[in-house]
């Protein structure tokens, strides 16, 4: 097959990102414009503000990425875009930009599910090997996905309530840590001791997860300490919280690998940046002869490079959209 160069757009949350990816594996250029500092003052992403900034930034980010690649639209074979899930106002900006480019330059339009993008971030590190299990851990998702081949996704379990990143961010808030709290809790977790008696969440035979009980337990401890006039031992609380999260994620992922007789594990999403989770999975995978692929930090959080990688395999499967395509706030993988 002839080479295929995809211009991809990601705008599902608070990052405006555009990338140019060749054949699903080669990153030619990526731009990520984050609004994190703007939303940090509000303690979380404000959807209306996010979409307004996407509108202001999208054209600039597209032009910069083409310039960095030394390319023009004539060098692009197709347009890939995150159509969902995410914040609807944010998604619409990327989708509209992608549709406009596809229409003006007469290029195929490839819709990409955000989680497929996170999974295919690993393809930019090393070509995926199948069958595999993907542990998807982000601000909006906690899922175990079985893939027997490219672009085939079978969800075998997921969170029943809060996503793991969401639980991190909410737990961080009661520890008085700034948004996004996940990386800050992770850092502190390496400085404290596991002294708080927190429950291991949903330790059952399913592949599902539940983090709201654990999050509430952290909030209760913080309030109780406060009422007694005690200081919260923040580092110890971070360590105790992270240990439970990492233990349950590792335990259920390992069981899935065994029961599905799979030797390849990939980790995807913002929480894949977590040092505690990475080292726990590395240790267990080494012991159990499992090939582990975790993306470098720059591919863990939202970016368009991962969307460009996924778009190539979506295209090979014939997943194309026309100009009636719309953004979807929620959609299953
Ligand atoms: O994938 P992502 O950029 O956005 C979504 O699609 O949700 O993930 C963002 C989430 C946030 O909740 C953030 O706190 C969390 O990933 N996160 C972490 C770490 N780095 C980012 N959580 C725990 N430890 C980290 N090192
Ligand atoms: Zn994401």
mmCIF file of C-alpha atoms and ligand atoms in Angstrom:
data_model
loop_
_atom_site.group_PDB
_atom_site.id
_atom_site.type_symbol
_atom_site.label_atom_id
_atom_site.label_comp_id
_atom_site.label_asym_id
_atom_site.label_seq_id
_atom_site.Cartn_x
_atom_site.Cartn_y
_atom_site.Cartn_z
ATOM 1 C CA UNK A 1 0.000 0.000 0.000
ATOM 2 C CA UNK A 2 1.197 3.522 -0.695
ATOM 3 C CA UNK A 3 2.268 5.734 2.205
ATOM 4 C CA UNK A 4 -0.495 7.520 4.038
ATOM 5 C CA UNK A 5 -0.016 10.828 5.834
ATOM 6 C CA UNK A 6 -2.804 11.843 8.195
ATOM 7 C CA UNK A 7 -3.404 15.243 9.754
ATOM 8 C CA UNK A 8 -5.119 14.584 13.081
ATOM 9 C CA UNK A 9 -7.016 16.891 15.431
ATOM 10 C CA UNK A 10 -7.745 16.393 19.147
ATOM 11 C CA UNK A 11 -9.840 18.870 21.149
ATOM 12 C CA UNK A 12 -11.959 16.719 23.482
ATOM 13 C CA UNK A 13 -10.993 18.442 26.729
ATOM 14 C CA UNK A 14 -8.584 21.301 27.420
ATOM 15 C CA UNK A 15 -5.789 20.582 24.929
ATOM 16 C CA UNK A 16 -5.920 21.892 21.366
ATOM 17 C CA UNK A 17 -3.652 19.513 19.488
ATOM 18 C CA UNK A 18 -2.809 18.774 15.865
ATOM 19 C CA UNK A 19 -0.368 16.155 14.552
ATOM 20 C CA UNK A 20 0.861 14.783 11.254
ATOM 21 C CA UNK A 21 1.453 11.032 11.353
ATOM 22 C CA UNK A 22 2.694 8.737 8.587
ATOM 23 C CA UNK A 23 1.378 5.174 8.263
ATOM 24 C CA UNK A 24 0.136 5.063 11.867
ATOM 25 C CA UNK A 25 3.649 4.821 13.286
ATOM 26 C CA UNK A 26 5.796 7.787 12.334
ATOM 27 C CA UNK A 27 5.313 11.137 14.060
ATOM 28 C CA UNK A 28 6.249 13.954 11.677
ATOM 29 C CA UNK A 29 5.025 16.895 13.775
ATOM 30 C CA UNK A 30 2.794 17.464 16.799
ATOM 31 C CA UNK A 31 1.574 20.639 18.478
ATOM 32 C CA UNK A 32 -0.171 20.611 21.860
ATOM 33 C CA UNK A 33 -1.564 23.833 23.243
ATOM 34 C CA UNK A 34 -2.751 23.222 26.784
ATOM 35 C CA UNK A 35 -5.178 25.394 28.722
ATOM 36 C CA UNK A 36 -4.225 23.771 32.025
ATOM 37 C CA UNK A 37 -3.085 27.000 33.700
ATOM 38 C CA UNK A 38 -6.326 28.770 32.751
ATOM 39 C CA UNK A 39 -8.496 26.022 34.279
ATOM 40 C CA UNK A 40 -6.237 25.513 37.309
ATOM 41 C CA UNK A 41 -7.568 28.752 38.799
ATOM 42 C CA UNK A 42 -11.070 27.183 38.799
ATOM 43 C CA UNK A 43 -9.937 23.836 40.231
ATOM 44 C CA UNK A 44 -11.048 21.928 37.098
ATOM 45 C CA UNK A 45 -11.896 22.292 33.418
ATOM 46 C CA UNK A 46 -14.691 24.815 32.730
ATOM 47 C CA UNK A 47 -16.328 23.529 29.503
ATOM 48 C CA UNK A 48 -17.485 26.889 28.128
ATOM 49 C CA UNK A 49 -14.064 28.469 28.637
ATOM 50 C CA UNK A 50 -12.369 25.415 27.089
ATOM 51 C CA UNK A 51 -14.405 25.573 23.880
ATOM 52 C CA UNK A 52 -13.847 29.311 23.496
ATOM 53 C CA UNK A 53 -10.097 28.804 23.707
ATOM 54 C CA UNK A 54 -10.241 25.932 21.201
ATOM 55 C CA UNK A 55 -11.959 28.292 18.741
ATOM 56 C CA UNK A 56 -9.236 30.890 19.197
ATOM 57 C CA UNK A 57 -6.415 28.366 18.877
ATOM 58 C CA UNK A 58 -7.394 25.731 16.347
ATOM 59 C CA UNK A 59 -6.334 27.532 13.152
ATOM 60 C CA UNK A 60 -3.035 28.641 14.693
ATOM 61 C CA UNK A 61 -2.271 25.084 15.828
ATOM 62 C CA UNK A 62 -3.095 23.591 12.403
ATOM 63 C CA UNK A 63 -0.883 26.126 10.624
ATOM 64 C CA UNK A 64 2.011 25.697 13.050
ATOM 65 C CA UNK A 65 1.950 21.904 12.735
ATOM 66 C CA UNK A 66 2.003 22.032 8.912
ATOM 67 C CA UNK A 67 4.861 24.545 9.070
ATOM 68 C CA UNK A 68 6.862 22.393 11.538
ATOM 69 C CA UNK A 69 6.382 19.400 9.231
ATOM 70 C CA UNK A 70 7.448 21.466 6.197
ATOM 71 C CA UNK A 71 4.195 20.404 4.533
ATOM 72 C CA UNK A 72 1.145 21.838 2.833
ATOM 73 C CA UNK A 73 -2.377 20.437 2.700
ATOM 74 C CA UNK A 74 -1.503 18.928 -0.684
ATOM 75 C CA UNK A 75 0.888 16.556 1.174
ATOM 76 C CA UNK A 76 -1.891 15.290 3.458
ATOM 77 C CA UNK A 77 -3.868 12.170 2.450
ATOM 78 C CA UNK A 78 -6.641 12.207 5.070
ATOM 79 C CA UNK A 79 -7.986 14.072 8.106
ATOM 80 C CA UNK A 80 -8.458 12.245 11.422
ATOM 81 C CA UNK A 81 -10.364 13.740 14.326
ATOM 82 C CA UNK A 82 -11.569 12.853 17.819
ATOM 83 C CA UNK A 83 -15.371 12.827 17.507
ATOM 84 C CA UNK A 84 -15.938 11.758 21.153
ATOM 85 C CA UNK A 85 -16.258 11.124 23.991
ATOM 86 C CA UNK A 86 -15.470 14.405 25.729
ATOM 87 C CA UNK A 87 -16.799 17.890 26.316
ATOM 88 C CA UNK A 88 -19.276 18.557 23.546
ATOM 89 C CA UNK A 89 -18.378 22.213 22.977
ATOM 90 C CA UNK A 90 -14.680 21.339 22.802
ATOM 91 C CA UNK A 91 -15.222 18.360 20.490
ATOM 92 C CA UNK A 92 -17.337 20.414 18.106
ATOM 93 C CA UNK A 93 -14.464 22.802 17.414
ATOM 94 C CA UNK A 94 -12.121 19.996 16.324
ATOM 95 C CA UNK A 95 -14.834 18.198 14.366
ATOM 96 C CA UNK A 96 -15.847 21.358 12.535
ATOM 97 C CA UNK A 97 -12.218 22.162 11.685
ATOM 98 C CA UNK A 98 -11.678 18.592 10.390
ATOM 99 C CA UNK A 99 -14.853 18.672 8.298
ATOM 100 C CA UNK A 100 -13.884 22.029 6.833
ATOM 101 C CA UNK A 101 -10.412 20.785 5.832
ATOM 102 C CA UNK A 102 -11.857 17.563 4.395
ATOM 103 C CA UNK A 103 -14.401 19.534 2.366
ATOM 104 C CA UNK A 104 -12.100 22.259 1.057
ATOM 105 C CA UNK A 105 -9.199 19.941 0.182
ATOM 106 C CA UNK A 106 -11.341 16.940 -0.747
ATOM 107 C CA UNK A 107 -9.741 14.485 1.712
ATOM 108 C CA UNK A 108 -11.221 11.422 3.443
ATOM 109 C CA UNK A 109 -12.486 12.127 6.970
ATOM 110 C CA UNK A 110 -11.700 9.577 9.703
ATOM 111 C CA UNK A 111 -13.600 9.707 13.016
ATOM 112 C CA UNK A 112 -11.563 8.447 16.001
ATOM 113 C CA UNK A 113 -12.831 7.431 19.439
ATOM 114 C CA UNK A 114 -10.720 9.210 22.064
ATOM 115 C CA UNK A 115 -9.910 5.959 23.885
ATOM 116 C CA UNK A 116 -8.827 4.252 20.655
ATOM 117 C CA UNK A 117 -6.417 7.177 20.387
ATOM 118 C CA UNK A 118 -5.038 6.610 23.888
ATOM 119 C CA UNK A 119 -4.540 2.916 23.089
ATOM 120 C CA UNK A 120 -2.764 3.668 19.783
ATOM 121 C CA UNK A 121 -0.380 6.093 21.532
ATOM 122 C CA UNK A 122 1.545 2.882 22.218
ATOM 123 C CA UNK A 123 1.791 2.187 18.485
ATOM 124 C CA UNK A 124 4.028 5.253 18.179
ATOM 125 C CA UNK A 125 6.455 3.595 20.612
ATOM 126 C CA UNK A 126 6.320 0.068 19.250
ATOM 127 C CA UNK A 127 3.967 -1.626 16.791
ATOM 128 C CA UNK A 128 1.149 -3.238 18.795
ATOM 129 C CA UNK A 129 1.285 -7.024 19.082
ATOM 130 C CA UNK A 130 -1.913 -9.041 19.317
ATOM 131 C CA UNK A 131 -3.796 -10.355 21.140
ATOM 132 C CA UNK A 132 -3.375 -7.726 23.836
ATOM 133 C CA UNK A 133 -5.059 -6.325 26.896
ATOM 134 C CA UNK A 134 -5.214 -2.541 27.209
ATOM 135 C CA UNK A 135 -5.585 -0.945 30.620
ATOM 136 C CA UNK A 136 -7.111 2.465 29.906
ATOM 137 C CA UNK A 137 -6.781 4.867 32.826
ATOM 138 C CA UNK A 138 -7.610 8.529 32.343
ATOM 139 C CA UNK A 139 -9.620 11.407 33.758
ATOM 140 C CA UNK A 140 -12.765 10.057 32.111
ATOM 141 C CA UNK A 141 -12.129 6.302 31.758
ATOM 142 C CA UNK A 142 -10.997 3.203 33.601
ATOM 143 C CA UNK A 143 -11.360 0.230 31.294
ATOM 144 C CA UNK A 144 -9.882 -3.143 30.487
ATOM 145 C CA UNK A 145 -10.066 -3.789 26.753
ATOM 146 C CA UNK A 146 -9.248 -7.014 24.888
ATOM 147 C CA UNK A 147 -7.953 -6.591 21.321
ATOM 148 C CA UNK A 148 -7.517 -9.623 19.088
ATOM 149 C CA UNK A 149 -6.374 -7.514 16.111
ATOM 150 C CA UNK A 150 -6.016 -3.914 14.972
ATOM 151 C CA UNK A 151 -8.987 -1.692 15.651
ATOM 152 C CA UNK A 152 -11.055 -4.411 17.316
ATOM 153 C CA UNK A 153 -12.037 -3.457 20.852
ATOM 154 C CA UNK A 154 -13.811 -5.709 23.348
ATOM 155 C CA UNK A 155 -14.430 -4.025 26.673
ATOM 156 C CA UNK A 156 -14.160 -6.642 29.412
ATOM 157 C CA UNK A 157 -14.583 -4.320 32.388
ATOM 158 C CA UNK A 158 -14.830 -0.712 33.410
ATOM 159 C CA UNK A 159 -15.517 1.646 36.255
ATOM 160 C CA UNK A 160 -18.972 1.621 37.812
ATOM 161 C CA UNK A 161 -18.624 5.205 39.027
ATOM 162 C CA UNK A 162 -15.635 7.581 39.082
ATOM 163 C CA UNK A 163 -12.781 7.175 36.620
ATOM 164 C CA UNK A 164 -9.438 6.684 38.318
ATOM 165 C CA UNK A 165 -8.045 10.074 37.199
ATOM 166 C CA UNK A 166 -11.212 11.747 38.455
ATOM 167 C CA UNK A 167 -10.772 10.038 41.848
ATOM 168 C CA UNK A 168 -7.153 11.259 41.934
ATOM 169 C CA UNK A 169 -8.207 14.822 41.158
ATOM 170 C CA UNK A 170 -11.018 14.817 43.749
ATOM 171 C CA UNK A 171 -8.854 13.215 46.445
ATOM 172 C CA UNK A 172 -6.165 15.812 45.647
ATOM 173 C CA UNK A 173 -8.635 18.603 46.207
ATOM 174 C CA UNK A 174 -9.292 17.595 49.838
ATOM 175 C CA UNK A 175 -5.536 17.349 50.296
ATOM 176 C CA UNK A 176 -5.397 21.007 49.161
ATOM 177 C CA UNK A 177 -3.344 20.165 46.082
ATOM 178 C CA UNK A 178 -3.786 22.219 42.908
ATOM 179 C CA UNK A 179 -5.509 20.940 39.745
ATOM 180 C CA UNK A 180 -4.716 18.577 38.093
ATOM 181 C CA UNK A 181 -4.124 16.681 41.291
ATOM 182 C CA UNK A 182 -3.114 13.307 39.843
ATOM 183 C CA UNK A 183 0.574 14.076 39.218
ATOM 184 C CA UNK A 184 0.829 15.878 42.589
ATOM 185 C CA UNK A 185 -0.634 12.932 44.528
ATOM 186 C CA UNK A 186 1.727 10.626 42.617
ATOM 187 C CA UNK A 187 4.744 12.718 43.626
ATOM 188 C CA UNK A 188 3.692 12.876 47.305
ATOM 189 C CA UNK A 189 2.902 9.155 47.346
ATOM 190 C CA UNK A 190 6.630 8.511 47.065
ATOM 191 C CA UNK A 191 7.355 10.645 50.124
ATOM 192 C CA UNK A 192 4.840 9.255 52.626
ATOM 193 C CA UNK A 193 3.949 6.039 54.457
ATOM 194 C CA UNK A 194 0.898 3.815 54.006
ATOM 195 C CA UNK A 195 -0.568 4.582 57.442
ATOM 196 C CA UNK A 196 -4.219 5.386 56.666
ATOM 197 C CA UNK A 197 -6.620 2.475 56.736
ATOM 198 C CA UNK A 198 -8.302 2.777 53.325
ATOM 199 C CA UNK A 199 -10.389 0.024 51.679
ATOM 200 C CA UNK A 200 -9.267 -1.942 48.611
ATOM 201 C CA UNK A 201 -12.056 -0.923 46.199
ATOM 202 C CA UNK A 202 -14.277 -3.545 44.504
ATOM 203 C CA UNK A 203 -11.994 -6.473 45.195
ATOM 204 C CA UNK A 204 -14.262 -9.033 43.490
ATOM 205 C CA UNK A 205 -14.201 -11.541 40.612
ATOM 206 C CA UNK A 206 -15.287 -9.054 37.954
ATOM 207 C CA UNK A 207 -13.099 -6.840 35.774
ATOM 208 C CA UNK A 208 -14.979 -3.772 36.928
ATOM 209 C CA UNK A 209 -13.655 -0.975 39.084
ATOM 210 C CA UNK A 210 -15.177 1.445 41.579
ATOM 211 C CA UNK A 211 -13.289 4.407 42.952
ATOM 212 C CA UNK A 212 -15.980 6.579 44.498
ATOM 213 C CA UNK A 213 -15.915 4.685 47.837
ATOM 214 C CA UNK A 214 -12.154 5.076 48.095
ATOM 215 C CA UNK A 215 -12.437 8.763 47.201
ATOM 216 C CA UNK A 216 -15.153 9.226 49.876
ATOM 217 C CA UNK A 217 -12.969 7.450 52.444
ATOM 218 C CA UNK A 218 -10.185 9.974 51.718
ATOM 219 C CA UNK A 219 -12.646 12.864 52.045
ATOM 220 C CA UNK A 220 -13.961 11.469 55.364
ATOM 221 C CA UNK A 221 -10.478 11.101 56.799
ATOM 222 C CA UNK A 222 -9.658 14.682 55.822
ATOM 223 C CA UNK A 223 -12.868 15.991 57.439
ATOM 224 C CA UNK A 224 -12.406 13.928 60.621
ATOM 225 C CA UNK A 225 -8.836 15.123 61.066
ATOM 226 C CA UNK A 226 -10.041 18.663 60.475
ATOM 227 C CA UNK A 227 -12.835 18.369 63.080
ATOM 228 C CA UNK A 228 -10.378 17.051 65.641
ATOM 229 C CA UNK A 229 -8.130 20.002 64.885
ATOM 230 C CA UNK A 230 -5.420 17.683 63.505
ATOM 231 C CA UNK A 231 -3.298 18.376 60.446
ATOM 232 C CA UNK A 232 -3.820 15.856 57.621
ATOM 233 C CA UNK A 233 -0.616 13.935 56.964
ATOM 234 C CA UNK A 234 -0.941 14.657 53.258
ATOM 235 C CA UNK A 235 1.981 12.549 52.046
ATOM 236 C CA UNK A 236 0.774 9.541 54.087
ATOM 237 C CA UNK A 237 -2.776 9.960 52.766
ATOM 238 C CA UNK A 238 -1.437 10.189 49.196
ATOM 239 C CA UNK A 239 0.643 7.032 49.707
ATOM 240 C CA UNK A 240 -2.283 5.102 51.220
ATOM 241 C CA UNK A 241 -4.636 6.204 48.412
ATOM 242 C CA UNK A 242 -2.178 5.448 45.627
ATOM 243 C CA UNK A 243 -1.277 2.032 47.061
ATOM 244 C CA UNK A 244 -4.949 0.932 47.000
ATOM 245 C CA UNK A 245 -5.496 2.256 43.478
ATOM 246 C CA UNK A 246 -2.343 0.620 42.133
ATOM 247 C CA UNK A 247 -3.046 -2.659 43.925
ATOM 248 C CA UNK A 248 -6.544 -3.105 42.484
ATOM 249 C CA UNK A 249 -5.569 -1.993 38.963
ATOM 250 C CA UNK A 250 -2.600 -4.360 38.960
ATOM 251 C CA UNK A 251 -4.567 -7.265 40.434
ATOM 252 C CA UNK A 252 -7.465 -7.157 37.946
ATOM 253 C CA UNK A 253 -5.211 -6.493 34.952
ATOM 254 C CA UNK A 254 -3.006 -9.471 35.783
ATOM 255 C CA UNK A 255 -6.050 -11.706 36.184
ATOM 256 C CA UNK A 256 -7.394 -10.569 32.805
ATOM 257 C CA UNK A 257 -4.043 -11.383 31.154
ATOM 258 C CA UNK A 258 -4.091 -14.869 32.675
ATOM 259 C CA UNK A 259 -7.725 -15.657 31.947
ATOM 260 C CA UNK A 260 -7.542 -14.405 28.354
ATOM 261 C CA UNK A 261 -4.163 -16.095 27.919
ATOM 262 C CA UNK A 262 -2.619 -12.874 26.631
ATOM 263 C CA UNK A 263 1.089 -12.017 26.734
ATOM 264 C CA UNK A 264 0.909 -8.343 25.715
ATOM 265 C CA UNK A 265 -0.200 -5.530 27.989
ATOM 266 C CA UNK A 266 -0.446 -1.876 27.051
ATOM 267 C CA UNK A 267 -1.354 0.972 29.353
ATOM 268 C CA UNK A 268 -3.074 4.095 28.057
ATOM 269 C CA UNK A 269 -4.429 7.453 29.233
ATOM 270 C CA UNK A 270 -3.273 10.220 31.553
ATOM 271 C CA UNK A 271 -2.930 7.973 34.626
ATOM 272 C CA UNK A 272 -0.494 5.777 32.648
ATOM 273 C CA UNK A 273 1.965 8.515 33.659
ATOM 274 C CA UNK A 274 1.626 7.370 37.287
ATOM 275 C CA UNK A 275 4.974 6.180 38.612
ATOM 276 C CA UNK A 276 3.473 3.841 41.197
ATOM 277 C CA UNK A 277 1.297 2.116 38.583
ATOM 278 C CA UNK A 278 4.166 1.860 36.116
ATOM 279 C CA UNK A 279 6.547 0.245 38.583
ATOM 280 C CA UNK A 280 3.909 -2.146 39.928
ATOM 281 C CA UNK A 281 2.979 -3.334 36.407
ATOM 282 C CA UNK A 282 6.645 -3.559 35.369
ATOM 283 C CA UNK A 283 7.385 -5.836 38.316
ATOM 284 C CA UNK A 284 4.380 -8.114 37.768
ATOM 285 C CA UNK A 285 4.879 -8.313 34.005
ATOM 286 C CA UNK A 286 8.514 -9.294 34.483
ATOM 287 C CA UNK A 287 7.509 -12.026 36.955
ATOM 288 C CA UNK A 288 4.807 -13.334 34.606
ATOM 289 C CA UNK A 289 6.670 -13.061 31.297
ATOM 290 C CA UNK A 290 4.298 -10.428 29.890
ATOM 291 C CA UNK A 291 5.403 -7.809 27.328
ATOM 292 C CA UNK A 292 4.502 -4.445 28.791
ATOM 293 C CA UNK A 293 4.232 -1.251 26.739
ATOM 294 C CA UNK A 294 3.664 2.053 28.511
ATOM 295 C CA UNK A 295 3.834 5.255 26.457
ATOM 296 C CA UNK A 296 6.317 8.001 27.338
ATOM 297 C CA UNK A 297 4.700 10.756 29.411
ATOM 298 C CA UNK A 298 4.183 13.025 26.372
ATOM 299 C CA UNK A 299 1.875 10.395 24.787
ATOM 300 C CA UNK A 300 -0.015 9.613 28.039
ATOM 301 C CA UNK A 301 -2.043 12.805 28.306
ATOM 302 C CA UNK A 302 -4.227 14.145 25.494
ATOM 303 C CA UNK A 303 -2.451 14.730 22.180
ATOM 304 C CA UNK A 304 -3.260 14.470 18.484
ATOM 305 C CA UNK A 305 -0.343 12.153 17.645
ATOM 306 C CA UNK A 306 -2.250 9.237 19.186
ATOM 307 C CA UNK A 307 -5.351 10.212 17.180
ATOM 308 C CA UNK A 308 -3.292 10.206 13.967
ATOM 309 C CA UNK A 309 -1.941 6.737 14.798
ATOM 310 C CA UNK A 310 -5.416 5.333 15.517
ATOM 311 C CA UNK A 311 -6.905 7.043 12.445
ATOM 312 C CA UNK A 312 -4.625 5.055 10.132
ATOM 313 C CA UNK A 313 -5.964 1.706 11.412
ATOM 314 C CA UNK A 314 -9.539 3.035 11.451
ATOM 315 C CA UNK A 315 -9.039 3.939 7.794
ATOM 316 C CA UNK A 316 -7.686 0.453 6.970
ATOM 317 C CA UNK A 317 -10.868 -0.966 8.538
ATOM 318 C CA UNK A 318 -12.967 1.334 6.335
ATOM 319 C CA UNK A 319 -14.154 3.532 9.216
ATOM 320 C CA UNK A 320 -14.804 6.741 7.325
ATOM 321 C CA UNK A 321 -17.269 9.562 7.908
ATOM 322 C CA UNK A 322 -18.978 12.052 5.650
ATOM 323 C CA UNK A 323 -19.705 15.701 6.311
ATOM 324 C CA UNK A 324 -22.793 14.780 8.357
ATOM 325 C CA UNK A 325 -20.497 13.467 11.086
ATOM 326 C CA UNK A 326 -21.205 14.964 14.487
ATOM 327 C CA UNK A 327 -19.389 15.105 17.799
ATOM 328 C CA UNK A 328 -20.591 12.810 20.588
ATOM 329 C CA UNK A 329 -20.148 13.632 24.273
ATOM 330 C CA UNK A 330 -20.536 9.941 25.110
ATOM 331 C CA UNK A 331 -20.017 6.913 22.915
ATOM 332 C CA UNK A 332 -18.861 3.360 23.478
ATOM 333 C CA UNK A 333 -15.521 2.208 22.137
HETATM 334 O O1 LIG B 1 -5.960 11.168 29.404
HETATM 335 P P1 LIG B 1 -6.031 12.486 30.064
HETATM 336 O O2 LIG B 1 -5.017 13.552 29.680
HETATM 337 O O3 LIG B 1 -7.418 13.152 29.838
HETATM 338 C C1 LIG B 1 -8.595 12.392 29.739
HETATM 339 O O4 LIG B 1 -8.871 11.884 28.619
HETATM 340 O O5 LIG B 1 -9.233 12.241 30.785
HETATM 341 O O6 LIG B 1 -5.956 12.212 31.639
HETATM 342 C C2 LIG B 1 -5.966 13.242 32.586
HETATM 343 C C3 LIG B 1 -6.010 12.608 33.957
HETATM 344 C C4 LIG B 1 -6.218 13.629 35.071
HETATM 345 O O7 LIG B 1 -7.215 13.142 35.943
HETATM 346 C C5 LIG B 1 -4.861 13.656 35.763
HETATM 347 O O8 LIG B 1 -4.926 13.984 37.135
HETATM 348 C C6 LIG B 1 -4.395 12.231 35.557
HETATM 349 O O9 LIG B 1 -4.782 11.915 34.234
HETATM 350 N N1 LIG B 1 -2.941 12.073 35.710
HETATM 351 C C7 LIG B 1 -2.379 11.342 36.704
HETATM 352 C C8 LIG B 1 -0.978 11.456 36.533
HETATM 353 N N2 LIG B 1 -0.742 12.249 35.438
HETATM 354 C C9 LIG B 1 -1.965 12.610 34.945
HETATM 355 N N3 LIG B 1 -2.936 10.628 37.692
HETATM 356 C C10 LIG B 1 -2.108 9.986 38.530
HETATM 357 N N4 LIG B 1 -0.759 10.054 38.452
HETATM 358 C C11 LIG B 1 -0.154 10.771 37.469
HETATM 359 N N5 LIG B 1 1.178 10.819 37.413
HETATM 360 ZN ZN1 LIG B 2 -7.681 11.506 27.245
#
